[in-house]
Amino acid sequence: MHNKEKKIAIVSGPTGGHFFPALSIGDSLIEKGIKVKFFVPERGFIINWLNKRNYNFSIIPEVKISKKNVFIVPFKFLYNVLKCFIFIQKENFVAIVGTGSYTTFPFLVAGKILRKDIYLHEQNYIPGKVTKFFSILSRRTFLTFPYRNKLPEKKVVVTGFPLLKEFKIHISKEEIIENFFLDKNKKVIVVFGGSQSASFLNKLITSNIDYFVKKNDFHIIIIAGKEKVKVEEIFFKKKVSGIVFDFYYNMNELYSIADIVISRAGAGTISELTYWKIPSILIPYPFAGGHQFFNAMFLQEKDACFLIPQREEIVYNFPLYFEKFLGNYEKIKKALEKVKIYDDGKIVNIITGALNEKK
């Protein structure tokens, strides 16, 4: 069977942390001449990205467990498995790639029933439940971080996080500084918290605007999400040297000019920071299982970031933390040179190698 006749299903969860590695893997498989179809939950940003690349995709149903529907969950789950079973049979996929989340579970169950090869990618330091369950049944389980967490030794491969190619394109710093009308003599702080967790970081920055204005050494570029107007008003009132966005697609432009990043600690963000070698202040999102803390600890233990657990107290004392970070800036920058947790093509090479063995 030639590569052009092979087809792989990629099934992703609803967050950027699940979707972007899936998209990166899909792009690389396409380059190898393998057909790809995505199966994703219905999320606007995911659909936009897939449409932007003209990918073939289908929406997969979700089963959300709550007190109100606990008795009908088993029936919904079976329905979803059956629907995914039909998807897989109809398209005759040779393999399935899953990137985590409860939304992928029915599809992976159906795939295993049909005896398809399953490949998993785990983004976080502490593997999620889907990874733990299916790692025993997978052909390979790819890990971002070098921590196997008692997963099946023979099936686990540490590969790093597959970054999107456009997130890795370097652009002239002078060009972007000029386009943004910034002062080339000031350092640039880029702040972002992700679509679901920007609010605390917005508060952290706006509550300490007077400190940054008085210091006058930095431009602040902040991705404020739904609070863009609110943050923008404060920036305007305080005459802050910076820019406020609600969302920004071309993150490589911001990474190209960033001297400092203040952000959450999603696996994708950490992988991008290690690729771009940007010293960062990481404030892990404390909810959603708390997995971001362990992601950040991986870098902290290598002196490659400045980790601050989220507490209300840090809002009021942030200038003290920031000054301490500045004192360790060069040490962090040097440590980043030795850290690499992004995939350089290993995942797709392993998958395509296995497919070629089946000729």
Coordinates of C-alpha atoms in Angstrom, one line a residue:
M1 CA 0.0 0.0 0.0
H2 CA 1.5 3.3 -1.1
N3 CA 1.5 6.3 1.3
K4 CA -1.1 8.1 -0.8
E5 CA -3.5 5.2 -0.2
K6 CA -2.9 5.2 3.6
K7 CA -5.3 7.2 5.8
I8 CA -4.9 8.1 9.4
A9 CA -7.5 9.4 11.8
I10 CA -6.5 12.1 14.3
V11 CA -8.8 12.6 17.2
S12 CA -8.3 15.6 19.5
G13 CA -9.7 17.0 22.7
P14 CA -11.3 20.5 23.0
T15 CA -8.4 22.7 24.2
G16 CA -5.4 24.2 22.4
G17 CA -3.2 21.9 24.5
H18 CA -4.9 18.9 22.9
F19 CA -5.5 20.3 19.5
F20 CA -2.2 22.0 18.5
P21 CA 0.0 18.9 18.8
A22 CA -2.7 17.0 16.8
L23 CA -2.6 19.6 14.1
S24 CA 1.2 19.6 14.0
I25 CA 1.3 15.8 13.7
G26 CA -1.3 16.0 10.9
D27 CA 0.7 18.6 9.0
S28 CA 3.8 16.4 9.2
L29 CA 1.9 13.3 8.0
I30 CA 0.5 15.2 5.0
E31 CA 4.1 16.1 4.1
K32 CA 4.9 12.4 4.1
G33 CA 2.1 11.8 1.6
I34 CA -0.3 10.2 4.0
K35 CA -4.0 11.2 4.0
V36 CA -5.4 12.6 7.3
K37 CA -8.8 13.2 8.6
F38 CA -9.5 15.0 11.9
F39 CA -12.2 14.1 14.5
V40 CA -12.7 16.9 16.9
P41 CA -15.3 18.3 19.4
E42 CA -17.2 21.3 18.2
R43 CA -15.1 24.3 19.1
G44 CA -14.9 27.5 17.1
F45 CA -11.1 28.0 17.2
I46 CA -10.5 24.3 16.2
I47 CA -12.8 24.5 13.2
N48 CA -11.2 27.8 12.2
W49 CA -7.7 26.3 12.2
L50 CA -8.9 23.2 10.2
N51 CA -10.7 25.3 7.7
K52 CA -7.7 27.5 7.3
R53 CA -5.7 24.5 6.3
N54 CA -8.5 22.9 4.2
Y55 CA -8.5 19.8 6.3
N56 CA -11.2 17.1 6.1
F57 CA -12.8 16.7 9.5
S58 CA -15.9 15.5 11.3
I59 CA -17.4 16.6 14.6
I60 CA -17.4 13.9 17.3
P61 CA -20.1 13.9 20.0
E62 CA -19.2 14.5 23.6
V63 CA -20.4 12.9 26.8
K64 CA -20.3 15.3 29.7
I65 CA -20.9 13.7 33.1
S66 CA -23.0 15.6 35.6
K67 CA -25.4 14.8 38.4
K68 CA -28.3 15.5 36.0
N69 CA -27.3 13.0 33.4
V70 CA -25.4 10.3 35.4
F71 CA -28.0 7.6 34.5
I72 CA -28.0 8.2 30.8
V73 CA -24.2 8.5 30.4
P74 CA -23.7 4.8 29.7
F75 CA -26.2 4.9 26.9
K76 CA -24.7 8.1 25.4
F77 CA -21.3 6.6 25.7
L78 CA -22.4 3.4 23.8
Y79 CA -24.0 5.6 21.2
N80 CA -20.8 7.6 20.7
V81 CA -18.7 4.4 20.4
L82 CA -21.1 3.1 17.8
K83 CA -21.0 6.4 15.8
C84 CA -17.2 6.4 16.0
F85 CA -17.2 2.7 15.0
I86 CA -19.1 3.7 11.8
F87 CA -16.7 6.6 11.2
I88 CA -13.7 4.3 11.3
Q89 CA -15.3 1.5 9.2
K90 CA -16.4 3.9 6.5
E91 CA -13.0 5.5 6.1
N92 CA -10.9 2.4 6.5
F93 CA -8.1 4.1 8.5
V94 CA -4.9 2.3 9.0
A95 CA -4.2 3.9 12.3
I96 CA -5.5 6.4 14.9
V97 CA -3.6 9.2 16.6
G98 CA -5.1 10.5 19.9
T99 CA -4.0 13.5 21.8
G100 CA -5.9 13.1 25.0
S101 CA -9.1 14.3 26.7
Y102 CA -12.3 12.4 27.6
T103 CA -13.8 13.4 24.2
T104 CA -11.4 11.0 22.5
F105 CA -12.2 8.0 24.6
P106 CA -15.2 6.6 22.6
F107 CA -13.2 7.0 19.3
L108 CA -10.2 5.1 20.7
V109 CA -12.5 2.4 22.1
A110 CA -14.1 1.9 18.7
G111 CA -10.6 1.9 17.1
K112 CA -9.4 -0.8 19.4
I113 CA -12.5 -3.0 18.8
L114 CA -11.6 -2.7 15.1
R115 CA -8.0 -3.6 15.8
K116 CA -6.5 -0.4 14.5
D117 CA -3.1 0.7 15.6
I118 CA -3.4 3.4 18.2
Y119 CA -0.8 6.1 18.8
L120 CA -1.1 8.5 21.7
H121 CA 0.6 11.8 22.5
E122 CA 0.6 13.0 26.1
Q123 CA 1.3 16.7 26.5
N124 CA 1.7 17.0 30.3
Y125 CA 4.3 15.9 32.8
I126 CA 1.6 13.9 34.7
P127 CA -0.3 11.7 32.1
G128 CA -4.0 12.1 31.8
K129 CA -6.5 9.3 32.4
V130 CA -7.0 8.5 28.7
T131 CA -3.2 8.1 28.3
K132 CA -3.0 5.9 31.3
F133 CA -5.8 3.7 30.2
F134 CA -4.9 3.3 26.5
S135 CA -1.1 3.2 26.9
I136 CA -1.4 -0.5 27.6
L137 CA -3.4 -0.9 24.3
S138 CA -1.4 1.5 22.1
R139 CA 1.3 0.7 19.6
R140 CA 3.2 3.7 20.9
T141 CA 2.7 6.4 23.5
F142 CA 4.6 9.6 22.9
L143 CA 5.6 11.8 25.9
T144 CA 6.5 15.4 26.0
F145 CA 8.4 15.2 29.2
P146 CA 11.0 12.5 30.1
Y147 CA 8.9 11.0 32.9
R148 CA 7.3 7.7 32.2
N149 CA 5.0 7.6 35.3
K150 CA 4.8 3.8 35.4
L151 CA 3.4 3.6 31.8
P152 CA 4.3 0.5 29.9
E153 CA 8.1 0.8 29.3
K154 CA 8.2 -0.9 25.9
K155 CA 5.5 1.2 24.4
V156 CA 6.6 4.6 25.7
V157 CA 8.8 7.0 23.7
V158 CA 9.9 10.4 24.9
T159 CA 9.6 12.7 21.8
G160 CA 8.8 16.1 23.1
F161 CA 5.9 18.3 22.0
P162 CA 5.1 18.7 18.3
L163 CA 5.1 22.4 17.6
L164 CA 3.3 24.0 14.7
K165 CA 5.7 25.2 12.0
E166 CA 4.4 28.7 11.9
F167 CA 5.1 29.0 15.7
K168 CA 8.8 28.3 14.9
I169 CA 9.3 30.9 12.2
H170 CA 11.7 33.6 13.3
I171 CA 11.0 37.1 12.1
S172 CA 13.3 40.2 12.3
K173 CA 12.8 41.8 15.7
E174 CA 13.4 45.2 14.1
E175 CA 10.6 44.7 11.6
I176 CA 8.0 43.8 14.2
I177 CA 9.2 46.5 16.6
E178 CA 8.7 49.0 13.8
N179 CA 5.2 47.5 12.8
F180 CA 4.1 47.8 16.4
F181 CA 5.5 51.3 16.8
L182 CA 7.6 50.3 19.8
D183 CA 10.8 51.7 21.2
K184 CA 13.7 49.4 20.2
N185 CA 15.6 50.5 23.4
K186 CA 13.0 49.0 25.7
K187 CA 12.6 45.3 26.5
V188 CA 9.4 43.5 25.6
I189 CA 7.3 41.6 28.1
V190 CA 4.7 39.3 26.6
V191 CA 1.8 38.2 28.8
F192 CA -0.8 35.6 28.0
G193 CA -2.9 33.1 30.0
G194 CA -4.8 31.1 27.4
S195 CA -8.4 31.3 26.5
Q196 CA -9.7 29.9 29.8
S197 CA -7.3 31.4 32.3
A198 CA -6.3 34.9 31.2
S199 CA -8.2 36.7 33.9
F200 CA -5.7 36.2 36.8
L201 CA -2.8 37.4 34.7
N202 CA -4.7 40.4 33.5
K203 CA -5.4 41.3 37.1
L204 CA -1.7 40.7 38.0
I205 CA -0.5 43.1 35.4
T206 CA -3.2 45.8 35.7
S207 CA -2.9 45.9 39.5
N208 CA 0.9 46.6 39.1
I209 CA 0.7 49.0 36.2
D210 CA 2.1 51.9 38.3
Y211 CA 5.2 49.8 39.0
F212 CA 5.8 49.2 35.3
V213 CA 5.0 52.8 34.3
K214 CA 7.4 54.1 36.9
K215 CA 10.1 51.6 35.9
N216 CA 9.7 52.6 32.3
D217 CA 12.1 49.9 31.0
F218 CA 9.5 47.7 29.3
H219 CA 6.8 47.5 26.6
I220 CA 4.0 45.2 27.8
I221 CA 2.1 43.2 25.2
I222 CA -0.8 41.3 26.8
I223 CA -3.2 38.9 25.3
A224 CA -6.2 39.6 27.5
G225 CA -8.9 37.4 26.0
K226 CA -12.5 38.5 26.8
E227 CA -11.2 41.3 29.0
K228 CA -9.4 43.2 26.2
V229 CA -11.5 46.3 26.5
K230 CA -11.2 46.5 30.3
V231 CA -7.4 46.0 30.2
E232 CA -7.0 48.4 27.2
E233 CA -8.9 51.2 29.2
I234 CA -6.4 50.8 32.1
F235 CA -3.4 50.9 29.7
F236 CA -4.8 54.1 28.1
K237 CA -5.6 55.7 31.4
K238 CA -2.1 55.0 32.9
K239 CA -0.3 55.7 29.6
V240 CA 1.3 52.3 29.5
S241 CA 3.8 51.6 26.8
G242 CA 2.3 48.5 25.3
I243 CA -0.4 46.8 23.3
V244 CA -3.5 44.8 24.3
F245 CA -4.9 42.0 22.1
D246 CA -7.9 39.7 22.7
F247 CA -6.2 36.9 20.7
Y248 CA -3.1 36.6 18.5
Y249 CA -2.7 34.0 15.9
N250 CA 0.9 34.6 14.9
M251 CA 2.6 33.8 18.2
N252 CA 6.0 33.5 16.4
E253 CA 5.9 37.3 15.9
L254 CA 5.5 37.9 19.6
Y255 CA 8.1 35.3 20.5
S256 CA 10.5 37.0 18.0
I257 CA 10.4 40.2 20.0
A258 CA 9.8 38.9 23.6
D259 CA 12.6 39.3 26.1
I260 CA 10.4 38.1 28.9
V261 CA 7.2 36.0 29.0
I262 CA 4.7 35.9 31.8
S263 CA 2.3 33.0 31.3
R264 CA 0.5 29.9 32.4
A265 CA 2.4 26.6 32.2
G266 CA 0.7 24.5 29.5
A267 CA 2.9 21.9 27.9
G268 CA 2.7 23.7 24.5
T269 CA 3.7 27.0 26.0
I270 CA 6.6 25.5 27.9
S271 CA 7.8 23.7 24.7
E272 CA 7.6 27.0 22.8
L273 CA 9.6 28.8 25.4
T274 CA 12.3 26.2 25.3
Y275 CA 12.4 26.4 21.5
W276 CA 12.7 30.2 21.6
K277 CA 14.9 30.3 24.7
I278 CA 12.9 33.0 26.4
P279 CA 13.2 33.5 30.2
S280 CA 9.7 33.3 31.7
I281 CA 7.7 33.8 34.9
L282 CA 5.3 30.8 35.0
I283 CA 2.2 30.9 37.0
P284 CA 0.5 27.5 36.6
Y285 CA -3.3 27.4 36.2
P286 CA -4.2 25.8 39.6
F287 CA -7.3 24.0 38.3
A288 CA -8.0 21.3 35.7
G289 CA -6.2 18.7 37.8
G290 CA -3.2 21.0 38.6
H291 CA -1.1 19.4 35.9
Q292 CA 0.5 22.7 34.9
F293 CA 2.4 22.9 38.2
F294 CA 4.3 19.8 37.4
N295 CA 5.0 21.0 33.9
A296 CA 6.5 24.2 35.3
M297 CA 8.4 22.3 38.0
F298 CA 10.3 20.4 35.3
L299 CA 11.7 23.7 34.1
Q300 CA 12.2 25.1 37.6
E301 CA 14.3 22.2 38.6
K302 CA 16.6 23.0 35.7
D303 CA 16.7 26.7 36.7
A304 CA 15.1 27.4 33.3
C305 CA 12.1 29.5 34.5
F306 CA 10.8 31.4 37.5
L307 CA 7.9 29.6 39.0
I308 CA 5.2 31.3 41.1
P309 CA 2.2 29.3 42.3
Q310 CA -1.0 31.2 42.0
R311 CA -2.0 33.0 45.2
E312 CA -3.9 36.2 45.7
E313 CA -0.9 37.5 47.7
I314 CA 1.3 37.6 44.6
V315 CA -0.9 40.2 43.0
Y316 CA 0.1 42.7 45.7
N317 CA 3.7 41.6 46.0
F318 CA 4.4 41.0 42.3
P319 CA 7.1 43.8 42.0
L320 CA 9.2 41.9 44.6
Y321 CA 8.9 38.7 42.6
F322 CA 9.6 40.5 39.3
E323 CA 12.7 42.1 40.7
K324 CA 13.9 38.7 41.9
F325 CA 13.3 37.2 38.5
L326 CA 15.3 40.0 36.9
G327 CA 18.2 39.2 39.2
N328 CA 18.1 35.6 37.9
Y329 CA 17.4 36.5 34.3
E330 CA 20.8 35.6 32.8
K331 CA 21.0 32.4 34.8
I332 CA 17.6 31.3 33.4
K333 CA 18.6 32.3 29.9
K334 CA 21.8 30.2 30.2
A335 CA 19.9 27.2 31.6
L336 CA 17.4 27.3 28.7
E337 CA 20.2 26.5 26.3
K338 CA 20.4 23.0 27.7
V339 CA 16.6 22.3 27.7
K340 CA 14.7 20.8 24.8
I341 CA 11.2 19.4 25.1
Y342 CA 9.9 19.9 21.5
D343 CA 9.6 17.2 18.9
D344 CA 11.9 17.4 16.0
G345 CA 10.0 14.9 13.8
K346 CA 10.4 11.8 15.9
I347 CA 6.7 11.1 16.3
V348 CA 5.9 11.1 12.6
N349 CA 9.0 9.1 11.7
I350 CA 8.0 6.4 14.1
I351 CA 4.4 6.3 12.8
T352 CA 5.4 6.2 9.1
G353 CA 8.1 3.7 9.9
A354 CA 5.5 1.4 11.4
L355 CA 3.2 1.9 8.4
N356 CA 6.0 1.0 6.0
E357 CA 6.6 -2.3 7.9
K358 CA 3.0 -3.2 7.1
K359 CA 3.5 -3.1 3.3

